[in-house]
Coordinates of C-alpha atoms and ligand atoms in Angstrom, one line a residue:
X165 CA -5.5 18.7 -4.4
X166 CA -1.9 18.1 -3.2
X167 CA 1.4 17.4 -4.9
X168 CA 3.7 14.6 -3.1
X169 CA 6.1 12.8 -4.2
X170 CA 6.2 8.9 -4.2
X171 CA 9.0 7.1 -4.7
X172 CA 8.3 3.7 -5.3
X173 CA 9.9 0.2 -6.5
X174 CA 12.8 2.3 -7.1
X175 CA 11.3 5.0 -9.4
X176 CA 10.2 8.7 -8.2
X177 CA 7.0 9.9 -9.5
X178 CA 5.5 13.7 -8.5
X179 CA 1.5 13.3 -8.7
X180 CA -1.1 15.2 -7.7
X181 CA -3.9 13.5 -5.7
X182 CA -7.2 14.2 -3.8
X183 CA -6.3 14.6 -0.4
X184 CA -8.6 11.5 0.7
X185 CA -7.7 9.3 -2.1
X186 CA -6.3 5.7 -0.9
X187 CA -2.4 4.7 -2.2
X188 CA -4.3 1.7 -4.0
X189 CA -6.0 4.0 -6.2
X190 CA -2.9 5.9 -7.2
X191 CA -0.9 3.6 -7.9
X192 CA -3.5 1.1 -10.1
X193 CA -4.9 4.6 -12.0
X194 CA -2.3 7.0 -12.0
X195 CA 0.8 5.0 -12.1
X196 CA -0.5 1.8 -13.8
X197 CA 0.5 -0.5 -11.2
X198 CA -2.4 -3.1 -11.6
X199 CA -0.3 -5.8 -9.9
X200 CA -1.7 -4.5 -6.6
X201 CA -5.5 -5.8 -6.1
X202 CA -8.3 -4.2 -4.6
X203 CA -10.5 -7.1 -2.9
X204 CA -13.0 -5.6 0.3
X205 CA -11.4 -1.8 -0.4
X206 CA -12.1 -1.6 3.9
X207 CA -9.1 -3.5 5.0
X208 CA -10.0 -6.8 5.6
X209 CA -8.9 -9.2 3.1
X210 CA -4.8 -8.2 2.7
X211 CA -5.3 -8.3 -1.4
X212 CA -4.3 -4.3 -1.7
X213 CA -0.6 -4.9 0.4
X214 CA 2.3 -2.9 -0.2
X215 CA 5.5 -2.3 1.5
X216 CA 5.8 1.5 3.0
X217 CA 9.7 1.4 4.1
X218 CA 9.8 -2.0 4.4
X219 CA 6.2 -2.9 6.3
X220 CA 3.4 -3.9 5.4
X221 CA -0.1 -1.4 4.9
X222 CA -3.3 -2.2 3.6
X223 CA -2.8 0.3 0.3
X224 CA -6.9 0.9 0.3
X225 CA -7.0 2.6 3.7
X226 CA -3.7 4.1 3.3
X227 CA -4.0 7.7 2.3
X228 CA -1.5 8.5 -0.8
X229 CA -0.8 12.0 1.0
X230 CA 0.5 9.6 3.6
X231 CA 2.9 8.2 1.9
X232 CA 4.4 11.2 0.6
X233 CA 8.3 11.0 0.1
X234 CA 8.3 7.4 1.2
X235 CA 9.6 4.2 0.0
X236 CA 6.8 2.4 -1.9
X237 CA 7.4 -1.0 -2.9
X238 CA 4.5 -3.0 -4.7
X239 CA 4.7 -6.4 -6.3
X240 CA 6.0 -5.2 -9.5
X241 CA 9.3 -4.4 -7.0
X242 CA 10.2 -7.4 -5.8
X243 CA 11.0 -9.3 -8.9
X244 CA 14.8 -9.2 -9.6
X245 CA 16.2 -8.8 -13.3
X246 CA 13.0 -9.6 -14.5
X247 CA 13.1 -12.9 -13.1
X248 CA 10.6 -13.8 -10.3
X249 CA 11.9 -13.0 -6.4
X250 CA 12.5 -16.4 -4.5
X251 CA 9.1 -15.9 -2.5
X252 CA 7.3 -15.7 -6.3
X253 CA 8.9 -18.6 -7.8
X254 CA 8.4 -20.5 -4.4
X255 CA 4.4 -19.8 -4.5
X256 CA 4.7 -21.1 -8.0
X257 CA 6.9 -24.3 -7.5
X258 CA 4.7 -25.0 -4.3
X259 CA 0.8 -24.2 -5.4
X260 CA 0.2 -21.4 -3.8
X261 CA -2.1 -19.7 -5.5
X262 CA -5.5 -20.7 -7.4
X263 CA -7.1 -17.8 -8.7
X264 CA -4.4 -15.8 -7.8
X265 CA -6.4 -12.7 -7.0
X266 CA -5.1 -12.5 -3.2
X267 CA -1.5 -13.9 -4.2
X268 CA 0.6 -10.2 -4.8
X269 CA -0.8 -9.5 -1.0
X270 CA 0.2 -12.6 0.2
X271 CA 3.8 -12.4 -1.7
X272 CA 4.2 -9.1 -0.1
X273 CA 3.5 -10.2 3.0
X274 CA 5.6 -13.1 3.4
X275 CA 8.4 -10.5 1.7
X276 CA 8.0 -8.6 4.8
X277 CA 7.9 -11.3 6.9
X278 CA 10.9 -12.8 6.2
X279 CA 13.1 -9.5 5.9
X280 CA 12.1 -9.7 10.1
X281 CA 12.3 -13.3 10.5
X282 CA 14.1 -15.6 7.8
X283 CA 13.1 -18.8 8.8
X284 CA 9.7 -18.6 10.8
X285 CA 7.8 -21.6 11.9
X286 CA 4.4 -22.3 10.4
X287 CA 2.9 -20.4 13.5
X288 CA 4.5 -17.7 12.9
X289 CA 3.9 -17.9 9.0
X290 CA -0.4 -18.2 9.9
X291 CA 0.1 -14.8 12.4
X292 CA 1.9 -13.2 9.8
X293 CA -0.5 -13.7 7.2
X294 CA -3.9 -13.6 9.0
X295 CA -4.7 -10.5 7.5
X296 CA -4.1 -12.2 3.9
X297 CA -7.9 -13.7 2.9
X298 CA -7.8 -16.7 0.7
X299 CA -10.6 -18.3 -1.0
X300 CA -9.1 -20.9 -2.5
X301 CA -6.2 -22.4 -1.4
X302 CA -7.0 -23.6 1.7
X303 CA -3.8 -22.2 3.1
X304 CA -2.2 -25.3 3.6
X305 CA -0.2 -24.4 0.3
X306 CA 0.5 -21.1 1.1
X307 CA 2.1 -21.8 4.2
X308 CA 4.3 -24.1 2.5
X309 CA 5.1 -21.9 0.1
X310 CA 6.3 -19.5 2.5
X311 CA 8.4 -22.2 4.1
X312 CA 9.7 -23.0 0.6
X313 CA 10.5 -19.2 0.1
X314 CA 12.5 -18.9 3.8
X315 CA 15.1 -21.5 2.6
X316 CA 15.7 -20.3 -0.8
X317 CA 16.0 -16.6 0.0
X318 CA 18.3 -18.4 2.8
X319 CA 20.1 -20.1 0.0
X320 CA 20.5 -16.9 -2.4
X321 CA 21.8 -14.7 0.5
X322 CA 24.4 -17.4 1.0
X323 CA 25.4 -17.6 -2.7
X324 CA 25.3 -13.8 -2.7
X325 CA 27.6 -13.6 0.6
X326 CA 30.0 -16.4 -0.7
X327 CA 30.6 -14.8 -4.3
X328 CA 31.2 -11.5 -1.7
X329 CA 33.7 -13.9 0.0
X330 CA 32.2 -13.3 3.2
X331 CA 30.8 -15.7 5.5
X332 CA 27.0 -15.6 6.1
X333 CA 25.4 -14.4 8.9
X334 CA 22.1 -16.4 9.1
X335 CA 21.5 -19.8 8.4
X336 CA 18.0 -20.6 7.4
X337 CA 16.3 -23.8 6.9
Ligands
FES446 S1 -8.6 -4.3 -0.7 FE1 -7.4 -3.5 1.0 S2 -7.7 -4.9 2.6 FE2 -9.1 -5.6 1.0
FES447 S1 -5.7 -18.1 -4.8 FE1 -7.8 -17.4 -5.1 S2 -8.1 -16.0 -3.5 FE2 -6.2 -16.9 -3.0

């Protein structure tokens, strides 16, 4: 067994884990994270995605060990004040979810996707996410969701920038 120390959505926790055991598994069981989902558990479907400083892993083949004295940040992180993030609300305002059981993959995803690109085309939004497996949706509504999310995490910056009194930087669509 190892000790490491994870510090995730903000929080530093010491645990102690089998050397082999997948993030996924730590997080749901030892630190009660069940926002994370474990679909195939061998990397295919995108469900178990978290953000290891900033990019995105597939938390099932990601060895916990790994991600010793890292920045960890699951879907539990990104919502604000306990307010859903821009990307949430937009998958909400714009359907896209169903069952929901891929959507905290797919938010994370698109998170990291537009902290490197802010307004991506719908191209861009389909590469992004073609390691995110949907069952439901069809993906037409996901993808608009995401295009829905660029412009309002465009629009908060802005605000955010403006009540700084600085000028933004990016303009986003
Ligand atoms: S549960 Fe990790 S990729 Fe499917
Ligand atoms: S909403 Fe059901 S799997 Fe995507």
């Amino acid at each position: 067994m190892h000790a490491i120390t994870l510090h995730v959505n903000g929080t530093t926790h010491r645990v102690v884990v089998d050397p082999i055991a997948p993030l996924l598994r730590v997080l749901r069981d030892e630190l009660g994270l069940t926002g994370t989902k474990e679909g195939c558990g061998t990397g295919y479907c995108g469900a178990c995605t978290v953000l290891i400083e900033e990019l995105p892993v597939n938390s099932c083949l990601y060895f916990a060990v790994d991600a010793d004295n890292k920045r960890v940040t699951t879907i539990e992180g990104l919502s604000q004040d306990g307010s859903l993030s821009p990307v949430q609300q937009a998958f909400v305002d714009n359907g896209g979810l169903q069952c929901g059981y891929c959507t905290p993959g797919m938010v994370v995803a698109t998170q990291a996707l537009l902290d490197d690109t802010p307004d991506p085309s719908p191209e861009q939004i389909r590469s992004a996410l073609a390691g995110n497996i949907c069952r439901c949706t069809g993906y037409q509504s996901i993808v608009k969701s995401v295009r829905a999310a660029a412009g309002a995490v465009g629009r908060s910056e802005a605000a955010n920038e403006t009540k700084r009194g600085r000028t933004p930087v990016r303009s986003r669509a």
